[in-house]
PDB file of C-alpha atoms and ligand atoms in Angstrom:
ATOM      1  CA  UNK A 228      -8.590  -2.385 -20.064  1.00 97.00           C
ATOM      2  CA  UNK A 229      -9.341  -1.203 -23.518  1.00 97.00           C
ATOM      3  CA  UNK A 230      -9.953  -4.404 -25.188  1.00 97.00           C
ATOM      4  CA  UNK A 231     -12.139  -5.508 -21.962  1.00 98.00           C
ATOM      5  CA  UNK A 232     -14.039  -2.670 -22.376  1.00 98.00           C
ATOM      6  CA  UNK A 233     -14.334  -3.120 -25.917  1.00 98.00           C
ATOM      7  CA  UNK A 234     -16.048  -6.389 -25.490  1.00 98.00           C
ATOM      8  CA  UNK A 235     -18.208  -5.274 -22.592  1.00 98.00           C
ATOM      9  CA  UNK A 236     -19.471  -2.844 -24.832  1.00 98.00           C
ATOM     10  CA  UNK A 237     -20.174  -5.022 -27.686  1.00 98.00           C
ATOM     11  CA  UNK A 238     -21.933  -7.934 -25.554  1.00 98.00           C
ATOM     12  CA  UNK A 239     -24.042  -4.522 -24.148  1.00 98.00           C
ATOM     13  CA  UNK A 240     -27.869  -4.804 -25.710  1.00 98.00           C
ATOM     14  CA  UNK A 241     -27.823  -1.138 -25.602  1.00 98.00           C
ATOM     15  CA  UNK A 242     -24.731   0.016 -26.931  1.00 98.00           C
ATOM     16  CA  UNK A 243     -22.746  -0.640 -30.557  1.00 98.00           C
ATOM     17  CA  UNK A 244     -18.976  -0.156 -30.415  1.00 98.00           C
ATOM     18  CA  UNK A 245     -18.390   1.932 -33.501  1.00 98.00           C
ATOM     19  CA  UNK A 246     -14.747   2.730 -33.163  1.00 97.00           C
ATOM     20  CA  UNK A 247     -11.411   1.028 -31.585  1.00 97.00           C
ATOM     21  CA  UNK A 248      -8.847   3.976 -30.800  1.00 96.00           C
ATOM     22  CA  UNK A 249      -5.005   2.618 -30.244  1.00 96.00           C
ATOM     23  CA  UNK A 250      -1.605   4.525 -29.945  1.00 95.00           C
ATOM     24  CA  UNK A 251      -0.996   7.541 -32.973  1.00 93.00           C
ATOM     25  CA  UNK A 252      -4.756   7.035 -34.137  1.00 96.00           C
ATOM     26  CA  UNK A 253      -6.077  10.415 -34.534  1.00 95.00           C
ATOM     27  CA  UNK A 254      -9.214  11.047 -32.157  1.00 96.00           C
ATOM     28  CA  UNK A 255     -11.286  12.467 -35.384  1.00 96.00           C
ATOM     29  CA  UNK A 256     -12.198   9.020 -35.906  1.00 96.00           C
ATOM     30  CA  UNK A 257     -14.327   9.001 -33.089  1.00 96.00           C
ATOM     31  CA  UNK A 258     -16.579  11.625 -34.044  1.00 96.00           C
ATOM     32  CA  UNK A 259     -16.480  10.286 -37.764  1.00 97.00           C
ATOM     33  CA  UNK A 260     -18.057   6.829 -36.518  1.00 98.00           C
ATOM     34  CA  UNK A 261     -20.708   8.843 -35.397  1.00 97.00           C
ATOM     35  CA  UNK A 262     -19.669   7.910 -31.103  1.00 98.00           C
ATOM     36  CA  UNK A 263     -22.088   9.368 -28.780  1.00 98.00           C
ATOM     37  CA  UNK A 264     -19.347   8.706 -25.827  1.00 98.00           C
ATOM     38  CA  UNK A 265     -15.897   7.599 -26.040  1.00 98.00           C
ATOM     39  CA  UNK A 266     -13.724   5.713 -23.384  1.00 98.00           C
ATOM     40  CA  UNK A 267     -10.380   6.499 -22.246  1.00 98.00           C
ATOM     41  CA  UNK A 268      -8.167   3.946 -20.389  1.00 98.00           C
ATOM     42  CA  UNK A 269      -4.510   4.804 -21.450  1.00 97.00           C
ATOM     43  CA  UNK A 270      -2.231   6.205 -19.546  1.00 95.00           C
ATOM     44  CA  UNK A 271      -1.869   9.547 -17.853  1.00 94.00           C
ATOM     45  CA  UNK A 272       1.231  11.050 -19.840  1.00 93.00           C
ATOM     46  CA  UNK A 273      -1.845  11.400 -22.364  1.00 96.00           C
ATOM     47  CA  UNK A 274      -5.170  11.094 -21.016  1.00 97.00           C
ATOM     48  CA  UNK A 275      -5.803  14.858 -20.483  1.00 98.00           C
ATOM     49  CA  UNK A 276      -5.215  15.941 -24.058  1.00 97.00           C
ATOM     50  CA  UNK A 277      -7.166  12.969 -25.456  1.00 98.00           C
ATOM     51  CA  UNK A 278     -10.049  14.433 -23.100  1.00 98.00           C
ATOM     52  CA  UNK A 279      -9.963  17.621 -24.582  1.00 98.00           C
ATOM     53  CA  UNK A 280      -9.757  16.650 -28.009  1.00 98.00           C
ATOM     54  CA  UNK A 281     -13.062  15.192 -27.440  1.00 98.00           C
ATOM     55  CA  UNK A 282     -14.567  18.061 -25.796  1.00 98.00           C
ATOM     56  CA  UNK A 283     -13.961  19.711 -29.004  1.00 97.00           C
ATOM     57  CA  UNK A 284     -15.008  17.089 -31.093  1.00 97.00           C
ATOM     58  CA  UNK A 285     -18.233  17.345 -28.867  1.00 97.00           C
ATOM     59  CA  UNK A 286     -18.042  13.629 -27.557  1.00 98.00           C
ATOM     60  CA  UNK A 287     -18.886  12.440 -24.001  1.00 98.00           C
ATOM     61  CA  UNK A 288     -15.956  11.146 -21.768  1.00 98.00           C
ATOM     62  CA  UNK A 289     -15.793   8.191 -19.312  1.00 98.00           C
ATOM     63  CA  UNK A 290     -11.967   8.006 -17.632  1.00 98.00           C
ATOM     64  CA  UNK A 291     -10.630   5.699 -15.989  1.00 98.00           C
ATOM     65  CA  UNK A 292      -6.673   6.396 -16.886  1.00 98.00           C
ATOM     66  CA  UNK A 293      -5.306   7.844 -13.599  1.00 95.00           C
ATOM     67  CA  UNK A 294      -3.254  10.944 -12.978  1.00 92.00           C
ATOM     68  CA  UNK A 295      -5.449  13.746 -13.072  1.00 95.00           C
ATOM     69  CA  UNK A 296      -4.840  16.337 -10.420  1.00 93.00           C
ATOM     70  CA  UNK A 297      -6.481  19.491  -8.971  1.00 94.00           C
ATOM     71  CA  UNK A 298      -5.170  21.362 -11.910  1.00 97.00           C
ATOM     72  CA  UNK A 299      -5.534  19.039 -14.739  1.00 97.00           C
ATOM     73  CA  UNK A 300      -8.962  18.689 -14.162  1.00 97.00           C
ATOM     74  CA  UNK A 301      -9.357  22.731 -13.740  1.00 98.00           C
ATOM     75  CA  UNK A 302      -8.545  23.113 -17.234  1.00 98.00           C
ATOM     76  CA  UNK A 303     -11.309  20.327 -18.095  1.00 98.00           C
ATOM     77  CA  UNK A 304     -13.709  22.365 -16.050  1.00 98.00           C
ATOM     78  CA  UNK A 305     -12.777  25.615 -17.788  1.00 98.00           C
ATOM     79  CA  UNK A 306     -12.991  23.893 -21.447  1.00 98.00           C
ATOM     80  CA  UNK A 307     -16.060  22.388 -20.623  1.00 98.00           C
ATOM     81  CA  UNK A 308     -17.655  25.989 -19.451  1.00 98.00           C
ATOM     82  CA  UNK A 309     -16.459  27.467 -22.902  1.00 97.00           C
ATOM     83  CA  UNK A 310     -18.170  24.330 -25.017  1.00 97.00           C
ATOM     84  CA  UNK A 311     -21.317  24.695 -23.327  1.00 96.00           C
ATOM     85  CA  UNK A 312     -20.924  28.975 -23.790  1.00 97.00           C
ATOM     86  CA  UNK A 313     -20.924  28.281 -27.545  1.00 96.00           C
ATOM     87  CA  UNK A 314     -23.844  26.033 -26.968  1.00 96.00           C
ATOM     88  CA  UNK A 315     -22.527  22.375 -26.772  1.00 95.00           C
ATOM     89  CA  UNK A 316     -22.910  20.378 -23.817  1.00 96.00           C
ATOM     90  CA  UNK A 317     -20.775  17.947 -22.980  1.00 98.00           C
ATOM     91  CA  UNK A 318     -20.250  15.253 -20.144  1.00 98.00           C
ATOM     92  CA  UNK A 319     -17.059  13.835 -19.095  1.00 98.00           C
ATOM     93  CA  UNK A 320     -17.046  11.364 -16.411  1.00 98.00           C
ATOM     94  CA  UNK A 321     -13.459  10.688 -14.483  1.00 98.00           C
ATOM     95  CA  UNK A 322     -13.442   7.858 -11.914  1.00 98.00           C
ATOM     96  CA  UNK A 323     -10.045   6.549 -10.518  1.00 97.00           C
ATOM     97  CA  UNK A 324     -11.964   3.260  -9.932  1.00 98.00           C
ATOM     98  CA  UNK A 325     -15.095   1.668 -11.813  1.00 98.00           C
ATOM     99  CA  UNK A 326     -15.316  -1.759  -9.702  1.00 98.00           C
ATOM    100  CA  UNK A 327     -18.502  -1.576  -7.763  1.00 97.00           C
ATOM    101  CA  UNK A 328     -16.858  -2.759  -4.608  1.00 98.00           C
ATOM    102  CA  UNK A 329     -13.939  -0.301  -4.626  1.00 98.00           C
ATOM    103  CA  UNK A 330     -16.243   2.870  -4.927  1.00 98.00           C
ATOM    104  CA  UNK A 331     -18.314   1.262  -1.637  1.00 98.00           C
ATOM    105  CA  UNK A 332     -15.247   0.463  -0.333  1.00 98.00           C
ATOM    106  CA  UNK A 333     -14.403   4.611  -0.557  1.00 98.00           C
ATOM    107  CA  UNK A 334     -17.760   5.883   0.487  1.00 97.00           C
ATOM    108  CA  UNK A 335     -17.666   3.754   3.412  1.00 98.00           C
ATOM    109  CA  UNK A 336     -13.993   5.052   4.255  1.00 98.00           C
ATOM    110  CA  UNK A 337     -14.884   8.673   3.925  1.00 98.00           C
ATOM    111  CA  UNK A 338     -17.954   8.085   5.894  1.00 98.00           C
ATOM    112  CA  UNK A 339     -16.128   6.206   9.089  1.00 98.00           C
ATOM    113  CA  UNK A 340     -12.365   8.628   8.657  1.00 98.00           C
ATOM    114  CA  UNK A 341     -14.139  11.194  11.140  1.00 98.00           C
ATOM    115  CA  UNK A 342     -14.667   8.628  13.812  1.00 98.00           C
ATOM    116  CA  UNK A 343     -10.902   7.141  14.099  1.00 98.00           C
ATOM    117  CA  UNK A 344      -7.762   8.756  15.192  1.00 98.00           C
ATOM    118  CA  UNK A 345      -5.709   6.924  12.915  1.00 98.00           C
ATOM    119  CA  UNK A 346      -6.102   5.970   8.962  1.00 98.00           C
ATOM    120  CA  UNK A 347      -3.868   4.558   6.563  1.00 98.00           C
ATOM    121  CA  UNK A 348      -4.288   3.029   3.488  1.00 98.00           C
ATOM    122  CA  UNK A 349      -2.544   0.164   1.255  1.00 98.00           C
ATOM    123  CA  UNK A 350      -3.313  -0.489  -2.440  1.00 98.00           C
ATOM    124  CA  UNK A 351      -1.962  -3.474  -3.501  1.00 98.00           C
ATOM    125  CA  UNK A 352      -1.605  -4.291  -7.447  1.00 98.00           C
ATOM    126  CA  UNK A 353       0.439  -6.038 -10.336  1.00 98.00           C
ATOM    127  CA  UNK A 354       3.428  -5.487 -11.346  1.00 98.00           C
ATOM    128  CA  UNK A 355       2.782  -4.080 -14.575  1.00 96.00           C
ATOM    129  CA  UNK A 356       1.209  -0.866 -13.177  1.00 96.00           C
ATOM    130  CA  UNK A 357       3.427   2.144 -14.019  1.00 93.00           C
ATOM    131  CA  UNK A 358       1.921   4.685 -11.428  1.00 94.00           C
ATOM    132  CA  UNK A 359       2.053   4.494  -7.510  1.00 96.00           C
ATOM    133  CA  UNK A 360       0.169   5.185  -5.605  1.00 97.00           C
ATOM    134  CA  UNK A 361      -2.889   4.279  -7.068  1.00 97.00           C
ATOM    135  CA  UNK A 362      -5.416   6.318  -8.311  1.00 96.00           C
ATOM    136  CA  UNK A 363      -8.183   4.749  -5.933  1.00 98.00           C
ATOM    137  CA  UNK A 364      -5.454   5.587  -3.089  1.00 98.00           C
ATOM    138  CA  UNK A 365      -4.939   9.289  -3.931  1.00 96.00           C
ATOM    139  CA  UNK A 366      -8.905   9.466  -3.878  1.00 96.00           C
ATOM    140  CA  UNK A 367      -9.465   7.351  -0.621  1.00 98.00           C
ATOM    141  CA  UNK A 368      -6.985   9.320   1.170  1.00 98.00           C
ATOM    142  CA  UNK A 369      -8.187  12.460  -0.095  1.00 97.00           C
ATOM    143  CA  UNK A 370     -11.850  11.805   1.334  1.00 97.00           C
ATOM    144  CA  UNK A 371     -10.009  10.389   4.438  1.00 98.00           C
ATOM    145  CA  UNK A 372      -8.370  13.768   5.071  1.00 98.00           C
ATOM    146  CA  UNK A 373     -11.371  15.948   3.869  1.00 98.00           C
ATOM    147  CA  UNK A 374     -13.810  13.964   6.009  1.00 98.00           C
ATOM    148  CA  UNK A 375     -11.169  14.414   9.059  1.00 98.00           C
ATOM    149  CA  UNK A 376     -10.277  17.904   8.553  1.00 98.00           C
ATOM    150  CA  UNK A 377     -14.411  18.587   9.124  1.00 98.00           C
ATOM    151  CA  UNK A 378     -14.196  16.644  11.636  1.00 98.00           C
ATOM    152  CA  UNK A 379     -11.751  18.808  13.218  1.00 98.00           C
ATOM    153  CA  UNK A 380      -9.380  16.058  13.741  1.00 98.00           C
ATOM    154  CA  UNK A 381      -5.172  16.898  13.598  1.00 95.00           C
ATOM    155  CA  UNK A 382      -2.572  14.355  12.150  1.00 97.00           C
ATOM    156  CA  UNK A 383      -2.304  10.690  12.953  1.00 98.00           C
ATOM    157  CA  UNK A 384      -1.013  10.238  15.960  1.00 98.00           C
ATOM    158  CA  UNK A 385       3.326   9.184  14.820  1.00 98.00           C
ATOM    159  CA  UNK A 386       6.212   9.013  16.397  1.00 98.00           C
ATOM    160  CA  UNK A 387       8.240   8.430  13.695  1.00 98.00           C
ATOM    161  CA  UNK A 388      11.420  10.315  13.796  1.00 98.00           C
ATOM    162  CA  UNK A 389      13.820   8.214  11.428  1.00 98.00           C
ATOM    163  CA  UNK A 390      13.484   6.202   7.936  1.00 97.00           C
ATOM    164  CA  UNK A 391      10.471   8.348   6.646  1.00 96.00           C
ATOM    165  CA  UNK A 392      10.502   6.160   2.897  1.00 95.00           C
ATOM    166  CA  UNK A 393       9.065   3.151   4.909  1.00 97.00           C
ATOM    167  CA  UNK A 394       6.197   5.206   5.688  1.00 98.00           C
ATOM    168  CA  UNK A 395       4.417   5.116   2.884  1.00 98.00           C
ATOM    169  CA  UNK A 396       3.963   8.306   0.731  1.00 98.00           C
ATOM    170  CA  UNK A 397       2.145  11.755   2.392  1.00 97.00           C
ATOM    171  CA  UNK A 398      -1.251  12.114   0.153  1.00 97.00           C
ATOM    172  CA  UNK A 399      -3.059  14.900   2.273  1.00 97.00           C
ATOM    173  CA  UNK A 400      -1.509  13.975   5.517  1.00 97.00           C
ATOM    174  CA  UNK A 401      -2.286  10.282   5.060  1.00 98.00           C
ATOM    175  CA  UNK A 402      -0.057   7.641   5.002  1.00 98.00           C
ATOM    176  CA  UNK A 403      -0.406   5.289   1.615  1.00 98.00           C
ATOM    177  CA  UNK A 404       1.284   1.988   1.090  1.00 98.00           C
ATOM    178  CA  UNK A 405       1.207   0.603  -2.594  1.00 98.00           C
ATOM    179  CA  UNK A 406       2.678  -3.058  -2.794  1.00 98.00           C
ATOM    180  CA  UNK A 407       3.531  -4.272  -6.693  1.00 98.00           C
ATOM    181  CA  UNK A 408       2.939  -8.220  -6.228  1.00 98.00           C
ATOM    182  CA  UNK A 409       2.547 -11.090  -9.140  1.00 98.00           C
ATOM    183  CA  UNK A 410      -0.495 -12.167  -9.084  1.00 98.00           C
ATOM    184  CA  UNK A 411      -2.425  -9.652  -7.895  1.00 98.00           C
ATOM    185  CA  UNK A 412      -5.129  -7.239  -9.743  1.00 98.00           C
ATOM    186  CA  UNK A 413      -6.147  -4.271  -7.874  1.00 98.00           C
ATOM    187  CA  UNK A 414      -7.240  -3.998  -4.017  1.00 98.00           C
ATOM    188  CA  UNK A 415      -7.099  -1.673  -1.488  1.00 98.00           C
ATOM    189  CA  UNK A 416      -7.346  -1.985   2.182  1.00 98.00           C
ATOM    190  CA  UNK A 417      -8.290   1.279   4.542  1.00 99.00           C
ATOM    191  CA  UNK A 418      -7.190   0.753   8.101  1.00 98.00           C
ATOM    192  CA  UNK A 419      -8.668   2.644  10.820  1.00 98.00           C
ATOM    193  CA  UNK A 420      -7.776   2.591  14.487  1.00 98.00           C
ATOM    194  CA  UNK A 421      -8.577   3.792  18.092  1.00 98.00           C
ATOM    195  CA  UNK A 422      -7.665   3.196  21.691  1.00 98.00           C
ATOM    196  CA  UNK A 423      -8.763  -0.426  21.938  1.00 98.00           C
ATOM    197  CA  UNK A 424     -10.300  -0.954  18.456  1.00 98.00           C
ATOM    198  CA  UNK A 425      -9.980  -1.475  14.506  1.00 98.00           C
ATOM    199  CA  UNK A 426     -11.922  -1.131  11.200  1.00 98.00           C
ATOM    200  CA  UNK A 427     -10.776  -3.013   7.963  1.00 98.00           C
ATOM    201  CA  UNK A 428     -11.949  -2.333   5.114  1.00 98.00           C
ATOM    202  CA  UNK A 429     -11.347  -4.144   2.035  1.00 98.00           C
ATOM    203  CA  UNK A 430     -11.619  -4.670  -1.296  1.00 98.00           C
ATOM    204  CA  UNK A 431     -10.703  -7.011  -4.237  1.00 98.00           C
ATOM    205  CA  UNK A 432     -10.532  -6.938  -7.540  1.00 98.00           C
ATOM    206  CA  UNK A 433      -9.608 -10.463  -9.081  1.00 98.00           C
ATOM    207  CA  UNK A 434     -10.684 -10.013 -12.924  1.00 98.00           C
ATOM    208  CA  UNK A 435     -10.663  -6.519 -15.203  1.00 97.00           C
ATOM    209  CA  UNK A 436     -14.434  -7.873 -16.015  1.00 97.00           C
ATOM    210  CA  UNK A 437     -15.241  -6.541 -11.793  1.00 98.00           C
ATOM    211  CA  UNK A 438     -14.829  -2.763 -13.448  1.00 98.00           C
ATOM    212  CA  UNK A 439     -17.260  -3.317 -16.632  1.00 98.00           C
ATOM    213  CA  UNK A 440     -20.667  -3.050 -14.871  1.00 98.00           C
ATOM    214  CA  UNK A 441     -18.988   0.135 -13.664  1.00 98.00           C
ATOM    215  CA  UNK A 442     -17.793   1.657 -17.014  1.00 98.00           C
ATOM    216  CA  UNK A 443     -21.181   0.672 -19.021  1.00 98.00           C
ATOM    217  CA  UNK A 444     -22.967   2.705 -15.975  1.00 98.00           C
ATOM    218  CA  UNK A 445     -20.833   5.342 -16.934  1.00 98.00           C
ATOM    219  CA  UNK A 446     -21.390   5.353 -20.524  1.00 98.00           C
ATOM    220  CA  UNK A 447     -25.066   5.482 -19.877  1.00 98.00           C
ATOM    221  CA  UNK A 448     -24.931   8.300 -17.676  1.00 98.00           C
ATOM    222  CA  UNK A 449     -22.697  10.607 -18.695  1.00 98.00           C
ATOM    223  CA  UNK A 450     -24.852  11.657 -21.732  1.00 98.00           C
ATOM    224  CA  UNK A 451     -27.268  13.523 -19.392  1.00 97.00           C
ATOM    225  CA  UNK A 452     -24.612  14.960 -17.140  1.00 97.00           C
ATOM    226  CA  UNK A 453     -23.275  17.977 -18.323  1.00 97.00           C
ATOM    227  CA  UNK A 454     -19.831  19.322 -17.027  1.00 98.00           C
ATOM    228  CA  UNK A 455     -16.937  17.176 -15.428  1.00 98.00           C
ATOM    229  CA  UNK A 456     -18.384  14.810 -12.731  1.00 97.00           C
ATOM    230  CA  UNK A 457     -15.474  13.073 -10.399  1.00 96.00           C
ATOM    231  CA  UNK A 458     -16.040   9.883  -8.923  1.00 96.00           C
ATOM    232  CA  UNK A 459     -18.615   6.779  -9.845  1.00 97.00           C
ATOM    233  CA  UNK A 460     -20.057   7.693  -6.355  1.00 95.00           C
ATOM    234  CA  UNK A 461     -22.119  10.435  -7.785  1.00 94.00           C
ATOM    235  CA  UNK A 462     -23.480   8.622 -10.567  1.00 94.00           C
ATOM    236  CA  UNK A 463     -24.582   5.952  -7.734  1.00 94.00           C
ATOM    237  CA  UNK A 464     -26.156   8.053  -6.197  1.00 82.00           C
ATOM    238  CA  UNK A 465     -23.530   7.469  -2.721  1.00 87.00           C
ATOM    239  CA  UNK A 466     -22.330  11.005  -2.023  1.00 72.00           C
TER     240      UNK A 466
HETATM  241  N1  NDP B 507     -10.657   3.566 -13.218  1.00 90.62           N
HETATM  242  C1  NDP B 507     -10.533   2.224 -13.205  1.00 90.62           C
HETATM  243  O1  NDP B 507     -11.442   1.502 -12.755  1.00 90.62           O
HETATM  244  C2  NDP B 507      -9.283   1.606 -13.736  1.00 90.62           C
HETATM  245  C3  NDP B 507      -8.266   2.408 -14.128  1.00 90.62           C
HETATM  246  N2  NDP B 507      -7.149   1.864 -14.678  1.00 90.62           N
HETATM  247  C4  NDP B 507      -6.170   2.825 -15.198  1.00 90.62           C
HETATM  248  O2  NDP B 507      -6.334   2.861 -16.614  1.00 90.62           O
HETATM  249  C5  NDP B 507      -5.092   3.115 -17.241  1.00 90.62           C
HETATM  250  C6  NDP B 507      -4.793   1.997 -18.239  1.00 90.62           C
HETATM  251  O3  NDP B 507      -4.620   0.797 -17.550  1.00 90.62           O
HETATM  252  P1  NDP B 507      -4.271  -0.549 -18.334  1.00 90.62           P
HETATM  253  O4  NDP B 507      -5.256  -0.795 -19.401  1.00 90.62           O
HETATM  254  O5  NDP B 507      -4.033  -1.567 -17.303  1.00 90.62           O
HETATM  255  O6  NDP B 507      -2.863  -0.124 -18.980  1.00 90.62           O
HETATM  256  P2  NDP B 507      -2.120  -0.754 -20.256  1.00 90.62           P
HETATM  257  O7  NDP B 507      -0.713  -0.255 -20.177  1.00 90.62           O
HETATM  258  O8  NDP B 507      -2.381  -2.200 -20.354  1.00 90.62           O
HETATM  259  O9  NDP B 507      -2.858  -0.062 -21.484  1.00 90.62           O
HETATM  260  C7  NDP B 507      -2.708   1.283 -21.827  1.00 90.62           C
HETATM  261  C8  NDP B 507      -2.984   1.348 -23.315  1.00 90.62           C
HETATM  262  O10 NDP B 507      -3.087   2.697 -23.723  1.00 90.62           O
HETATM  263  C9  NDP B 507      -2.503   2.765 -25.017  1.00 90.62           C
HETATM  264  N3  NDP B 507      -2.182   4.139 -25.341  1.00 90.62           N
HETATM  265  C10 NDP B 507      -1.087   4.852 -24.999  1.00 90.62           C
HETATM  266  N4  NDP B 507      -1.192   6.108 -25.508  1.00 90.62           N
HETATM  267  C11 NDP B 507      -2.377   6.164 -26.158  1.00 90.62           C
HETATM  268  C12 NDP B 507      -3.044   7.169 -26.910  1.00 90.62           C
HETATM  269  N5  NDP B 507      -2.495   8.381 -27.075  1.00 90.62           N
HETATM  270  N6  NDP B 507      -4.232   6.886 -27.452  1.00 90.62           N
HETATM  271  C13 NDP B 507      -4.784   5.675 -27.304  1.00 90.62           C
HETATM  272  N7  NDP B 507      -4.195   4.666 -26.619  1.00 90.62           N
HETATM  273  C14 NDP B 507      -3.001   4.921 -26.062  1.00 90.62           C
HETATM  274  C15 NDP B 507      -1.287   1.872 -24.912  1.00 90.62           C
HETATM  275  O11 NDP B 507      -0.851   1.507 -26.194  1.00 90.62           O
HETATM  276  P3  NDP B 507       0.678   1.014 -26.410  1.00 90.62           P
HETATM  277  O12 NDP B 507       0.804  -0.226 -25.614  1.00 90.62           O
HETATM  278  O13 NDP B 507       0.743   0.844 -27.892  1.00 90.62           O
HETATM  279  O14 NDP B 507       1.538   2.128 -25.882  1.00 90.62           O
HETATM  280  C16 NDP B 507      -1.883   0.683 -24.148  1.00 90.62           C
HETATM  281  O15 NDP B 507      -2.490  -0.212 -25.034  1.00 90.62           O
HETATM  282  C17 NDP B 507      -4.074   3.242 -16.098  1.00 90.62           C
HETATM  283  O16 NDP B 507      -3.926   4.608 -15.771  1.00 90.62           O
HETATM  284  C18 NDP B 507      -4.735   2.489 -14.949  1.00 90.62           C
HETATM  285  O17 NDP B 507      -4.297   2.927 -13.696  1.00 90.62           O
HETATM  286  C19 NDP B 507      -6.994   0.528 -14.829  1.00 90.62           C
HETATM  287  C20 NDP B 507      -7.960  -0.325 -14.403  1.00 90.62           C
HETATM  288  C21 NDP B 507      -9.199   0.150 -13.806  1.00 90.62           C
HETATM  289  O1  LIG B 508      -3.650   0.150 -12.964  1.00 90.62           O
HETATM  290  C1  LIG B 508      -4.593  -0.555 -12.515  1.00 90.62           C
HETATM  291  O2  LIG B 508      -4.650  -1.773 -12.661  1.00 90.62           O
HETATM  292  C2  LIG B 508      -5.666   0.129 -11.789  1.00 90.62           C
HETATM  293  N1  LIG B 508      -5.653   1.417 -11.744  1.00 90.62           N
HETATM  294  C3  LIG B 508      -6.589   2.244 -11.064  1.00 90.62           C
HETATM  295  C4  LIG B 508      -5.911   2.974  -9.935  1.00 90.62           C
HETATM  296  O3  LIG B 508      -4.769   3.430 -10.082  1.00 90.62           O
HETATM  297  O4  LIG B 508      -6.541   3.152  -8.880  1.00 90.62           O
HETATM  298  C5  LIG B 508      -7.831   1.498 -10.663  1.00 90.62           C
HETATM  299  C6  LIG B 508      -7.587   0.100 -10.207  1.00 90.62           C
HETATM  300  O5  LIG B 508      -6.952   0.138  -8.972  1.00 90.62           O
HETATM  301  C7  LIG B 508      -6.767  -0.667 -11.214  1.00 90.62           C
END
């Protein structure tokens, strides 16, 4: 993702790359160049102290590295709150999933989970992808459940009452698949179902170029948003 990003960036009439960041470089660099925002797709043993280190440095952030949680991004909130105390503002931008189609896939998801008894989802990627399940999963499902629990709705109806592991893991009561296939990129399907009826919906990601348009969106916005801001949704305007 880094090196697609870097050349999405450079082929970008608005934007000039003016630093490449790899493994052991130190972050200073970044700030030295003179970048306005930097981008972090690494991995998340390390993504949440690269973030910080350029909240000090006083550089926007656009993530896409997955593995933040409730309480990772806490401490980004309460960093964030100190910089702008001492009078620097800066954005940082986390999105589990910059492809266009994925973040309508979501919004639609969240927006139908109320209706449907029943919603499970399955990300489906390649083989090289060290976490499960996906970040776009752990997001979906967590709308899912948020957008039931409103609703009012209990658990899925299950009668499962042996071999739990083929189940899928639990992420907020819902059940999510993740398949590791050659071949594949990164998709997701979100089942719902009722008495008598089904919605599909699904989305595919063939080429790491389908999350550019995303991440340059990003860059652009997250100089005028101030704070941590969650989700490409929000910057489209489709909360
Ligand atoms: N939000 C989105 O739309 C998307 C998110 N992702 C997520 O982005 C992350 C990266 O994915 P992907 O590019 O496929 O993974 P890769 O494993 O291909 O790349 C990760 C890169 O990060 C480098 N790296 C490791 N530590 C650091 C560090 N401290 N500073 C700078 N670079 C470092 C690695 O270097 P080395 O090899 O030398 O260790 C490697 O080059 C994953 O979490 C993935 O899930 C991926 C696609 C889309
Ligand atoms: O590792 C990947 O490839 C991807 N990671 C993100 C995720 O975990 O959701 C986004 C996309 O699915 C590609």
């Amino acid at each position: 993702m880094g090196a697609t990003v870097c050349a999405a960036v450079e082929a970008a009439p608005d934007m000039e790359l003016v630093a490449r960041i790899d493994a052991g470089d130190d972050l200073a660099q970044v700030a030295a160049a003179g970048a306005q925002v930097a981008v972090d797709f690494t991995v998340p043993a390390v993504t949440e102290d690269n973030v910080h280190a350029l909240i000090d440095l006083g550089v926007h952030a656009v993530v896409g590295t997955t593995g933040w949680t409730d309480v990772s991004r806490g401490r980004l909130v309460a960093h964030l709150g100190r910089k702008a105390a001492e009078g620097t503002s800066v954005g940082v931008l986390i999105a589990p999933n910059f492809g266009l189609s994925a973040v309508l896939a979501m919004t639609f998801a969240a927006k139908a989970a109320r209706y449907f008894e029943s919603a499970e989802v399955i990300e489906l990627h390649h083989p090289n992808k060290v976490d499960a399940p996906s970040g776009t999963a752990t997001h979906t499902a967590g709308a899912i459940a948020k957008a039931r629990a409103e609703a009012g709705l209990g658990a899925s109806p299950d009668a499962t009452e042996s071999g739990w592991e083929a189940r899928g893991a639990d992420v907020d009561g819902v059940r999510v698949h993740a398949v590791r296939l050659r071949g594949l990129v990164a998709h997701e399907e979100i089942l719902f179902g009722n008495e008598g009826e089904q919605l599909v919906i699904r989305q595919d990601s063939f080429d790491r170029v389908s999350f550019m348009p995303g991440v340059l969106l990003g860059i652009r916005e997250v100089v005028s948003r101030p704070g941590l801001t969650v989700g490409l949704e929000n910057v489209m305007d489709l909360s």
